[in-house]
Amino acid sequence: MIRVLLADDEDLIRVAVAALLDLEPDIEVVAHAADGKAAVTAALAHRPDVAVVDLEMPGLDGIAVAAELTRVRPDCAVVVLTGHGRPGHLRQALTAGARGFLPKGSPGGALADVIRRVHAGGRYVDPSLAADALSLPPCPLTPRELETLRLVEVGAPVAVIARRVHLSTGTVRNHLSAAVQKLGAADRAEAVRTARDNGWL
């Protein structure tokens, strides 16, 4: 039996997926979690073979859960489910250690097949998302521009960012301005969204 953990903050979806998987003769759902932190805790307690996690959850999102499980339970394969996956999310999930990436709108038996594949040591990426990810442009930002944009994303003011990265406030403003310009964004918030959607943050 393949032991599976399901993590999704929407109870209805989690219960429905569990019911579908319970129809499979070789798959057993051993734990449920409603957020990312609970998913990691449940994975440590129940030792599933595969963790199926939603991309967007409170606390830790699916990508953060994949990274943490890769660190603390490397023998547990992670499959990320998404309602509206973007190519950048795919790149981030694979970098974090996920072995599968699947849209929630996939055919009914697809998830069970992906669970079997990743449990056997393989990988699965939705073909349309993979094609989109391959066509993503390379990141035009320098490492410093990315670093300052990442700190803006978490809401840090320029003076705090400057202290954290050991630069003057003027230099930080220049990096942020360059990032906004290179990404063709109207402002910093739009630059953050563009960078995140492309998987650069």
Coordinates of C-alpha atoms in Angstrom, one line a residue, residues 1-188:
M1 CA 0.0 0.0 0.0
I2 CA 1.1 3.5 -0.8
R3 CA 0.6 5.7 2.3
V4 CA -0.6 9.2 1.4
L5 CA -1.0 12.5 3.3
L6 CA -3.5 15.0 1.9
A7 CA -3.0 18.7 2.7
D8 CA -5.6 21.3 1.5
D9 CA -7.2 24.2 3.4
E10 CA -10.5 23.5 1.7
D11 CA -12.2 20.7 3.6
L12 CA -14.6 19.7 0.8
I13 CA -11.7 19.3 -1.7
R14 CA -9.6 17.3 0.8
V15 CA -12.5 15.0 1.7
A16 CA -13.4 14.5 -2.0
V17 CA -9.8 13.7 -3.0
A18 CA -9.5 11.2 -0.1
A19 CA -12.7 9.5 -1.2
L20 CA -11.4 9.1 -4.7
L21 CA -8.1 7.8 -3.6
D22 CA -9.7 5.3 -1.2
L23 CA -11.2 3.6 -4.2
E24 CA -7.7 2.7 -5.4
P25 CA -6.7 -0.8 -4.2
D26 CA -3.0 0.2 -3.6
I27 CA -3.4 3.6 -2.0
E28 CA -4.3 4.4 1.6
V29 CA -4.9 8.0 2.9
V30 CA -3.3 7.9 6.3
A31 CA -3.5 11.6 7.3
H32 CA -5.2 14.9 6.5
A33 CA -4.0 18.5 7.1
A34 CA -5.7 21.9 6.6
D35 CA -2.5 24.0 6.4
G36 CA 1.2 23.8 5.6
K37 CA 2.5 23.5 9.2
A38 CA 0.0 20.8 10.0
A39 CA 1.1 19.0 6.9
V40 CA 4.7 18.8 8.0
T41 CA 3.7 17.7 11.5
A42 CA 1.4 15.0 10.1
A43 CA 4.2 13.8 7.7
L44 CA 6.5 13.4 10.7
A45 CA 3.9 11.6 12.8
H46 CA 2.3 9.3 10.1
R47 CA 5.4 8.8 7.8
P48 CA 3.5 8.8 4.5
D49 CA 5.2 7.6 1.3
V50 CA 3.6 10.5 -0.7
A51 CA 2.3 13.9 0.4
V52 CA -0.2 15.6 -1.8
V53 CA -0.3 19.3 -1.0
D54 CA -2.2 22.3 -2.2
L55 CA -0.1 25.1 -3.7
E56 CA -2.0 27.8 -1.7
M57 CA -2.4 27.1 2.0
P58 CA -2.2 29.3 5.1
G59 CA 1.0 29.3 7.0
L60 CA 3.4 27.4 4.7
D61 CA 2.3 27.1 1.1
G62 CA 2.8 23.9 -0.9
I63 CA 6.2 25.0 -2.2
A64 CA 7.4 25.7 1.4
V65 CA 6.0 22.3 2.5
A66 CA 7.8 20.6 -0.3
A67 CA 11.1 22.2 0.7
E68 CA 10.6 21.3 4.4
L69 CA 9.6 17.7 3.7
T70 CA 12.6 17.3 1.3
R71 CA 14.7 18.4 4.3
V72 CA 13.1 16.4 7.1
R73 CA 11.5 13.5 5.3
P74 CA 13.4 13.0 2.0
D75 CA 11.8 9.6 1.5
C76 CA 8.4 11.2 1.2
A77 CA 7.7 12.3 -2.4
V78 CA 5.7 15.5 -2.7
V79 CA 3.0 16.2 -5.3
V80 CA 1.8 19.8 -5.5
L81 CA -1.8 20.4 -6.6
T82 CA -2.8 23.8 -7.9
G83 CA -6.1 25.4 -8.9
H84 CA -4.4 28.0 -11.1
G85 CA -0.7 27.1 -11.6
R86 CA 1.6 29.4 -13.3
P87 CA 4.9 28.4 -14.9
G88 CA 6.8 30.2 -12.2
H89 CA 5.1 28.1 -9.5
L90 CA 6.2 25.0 -11.3
R91 CA 9.8 26.0 -11.4
Q92 CA 9.7 26.9 -7.7
A93 CA 8.0 23.7 -6.7
L94 CA 10.6 21.6 -8.6
T95 CA 13.4 23.6 -7.1
A96 CA 11.9 23.0 -3.6
G97 CA 12.0 19.2 -4.2
A98 CA 8.4 18.4 -5.4
R99 CA 8.3 15.3 -7.6
G100 CA 4.9 16.0 -9.1
F101 CA 3.0 19.1 -10.1
L102 CA -0.7 18.7 -11.2
P103 CA -3.6 21.0 -11.8
K104 CA -6.7 20.3 -9.8
G105 CA -8.8 20.2 -13.0
S106 CA -7.0 17.0 -14.1
P107 CA -9.0 13.8 -14.9
G108 CA -10.1 11.8 -11.9
G109 CA -7.6 8.9 -12.2
A110 CA -4.7 11.2 -12.9
L111 CA -3.7 11.9 -9.3
A112 CA -3.6 8.2 -8.4
D113 CA -1.3 7.6 -11.4
V114 CA 0.9 10.5 -10.4
I115 CA 1.1 9.1 -6.8
R116 CA 2.2 5.7 -8.1
R117 CA 4.8 7.3 -10.4
V118 CA 6.4 9.5 -7.8
H119 CA 6.3 6.6 -5.3
A120 CA 8.2 4.5 -7.8
G121 CA 10.9 7.2 -8.0
G122 CA 9.6 9.0 -11.1
R123 CA 8.4 12.6 -11.7
Y124 CA 5.3 14.1 -13.2
V125 CA 4.7 17.6 -14.5
D126 CA 1.6 18.7 -16.3
P127 CA 2.6 18.9 -20.0
S128 CA 0.9 22.3 -20.6
L129 CA 2.6 23.9 -17.6
A130 CA 5.9 22.3 -18.5
A131 CA 5.7 23.8 -22.0
D132 CA 4.8 27.2 -20.6
A133 CA 7.7 27.0 -18.1
L134 CA 10.2 26.2 -20.9
S135 CA 9.2 29.4 -22.7
L136 CA 9.7 31.6 -19.7
P137 CA 12.3 34.3 -20.3
P138 CA 15.5 34.3 -18.1
C139 CA 15.4 36.6 -15.1
P140 CA 16.6 40.1 -16.1
L141 CA 17.3 41.2 -12.5
T142 CA 20.6 41.1 -10.8
P143 CA 20.9 39.1 -7.5
R144 CA 20.9 42.4 -5.5
E145 CA 17.7 43.6 -7.3
L146 CA 16.0 40.3 -6.6
E147 CA 17.1 40.5 -2.9
T148 CA 15.7 44.0 -2.4
L149 CA 12.5 43.1 -4.3
R150 CA 12.1 40.0 -2.1
L151 CA 12.3 42.2 1.0
V152 CA 9.8 44.7 -0.4
E153 CA 7.5 41.8 -0.9
V154 CA 7.5 41.0 2.8
G155 CA 6.6 44.7 3.5
A156 CA 10.0 46.0 4.8
P157 CA 10.5 49.8 4.3
V158 CA 13.5 51.0 2.4
A159 CA 15.5 52.0 5.5
V160 CA 15.0 48.5 7.0
I161 CA 16.0 46.8 3.7
A162 CA 19.1 49.0 3.5
R163 CA 20.2 47.8 7.0
R164 CA 19.5 44.2 6.2
V165 CA 21.5 44.2 2.9
H166 CA 24.2 46.6 4.3
L167 CA 23.6 49.2 1.6
S168 CA 22.6 52.9 1.7
T169 CA 19.0 53.8 1.3
G170 CA 19.8 55.5 -2.0
T171 CA 21.4 52.3 -3.4
V172 CA 18.4 50.3 -2.3
R173 CA 16.0 52.8 -4.0
N174 CA 18.2 52.5 -7.2
H175 CA 18.0 48.7 -7.2
L176 CA 14.2 48.8 -6.7
S177 CA 13.8 51.4 -9.4
A178 CA 16.0 49.3 -11.8
A179 CA 13.8 46.2 -11.0
V180 CA 10.6 48.1 -11.7
Q181 CA 12.0 49.5 -15.0
K182 CA 13.4 46.1 -16.2
L183 CA 10.2 44.3 -15.5
G184 CA 8.1 47.1 -17.2
A185 CA 6.1 47.5 -14.0
A186 CA 4.1 50.5 -12.9
D187 CA 5.4 50.3 -9.3
R188 CA 7.1 48.0 -6.8

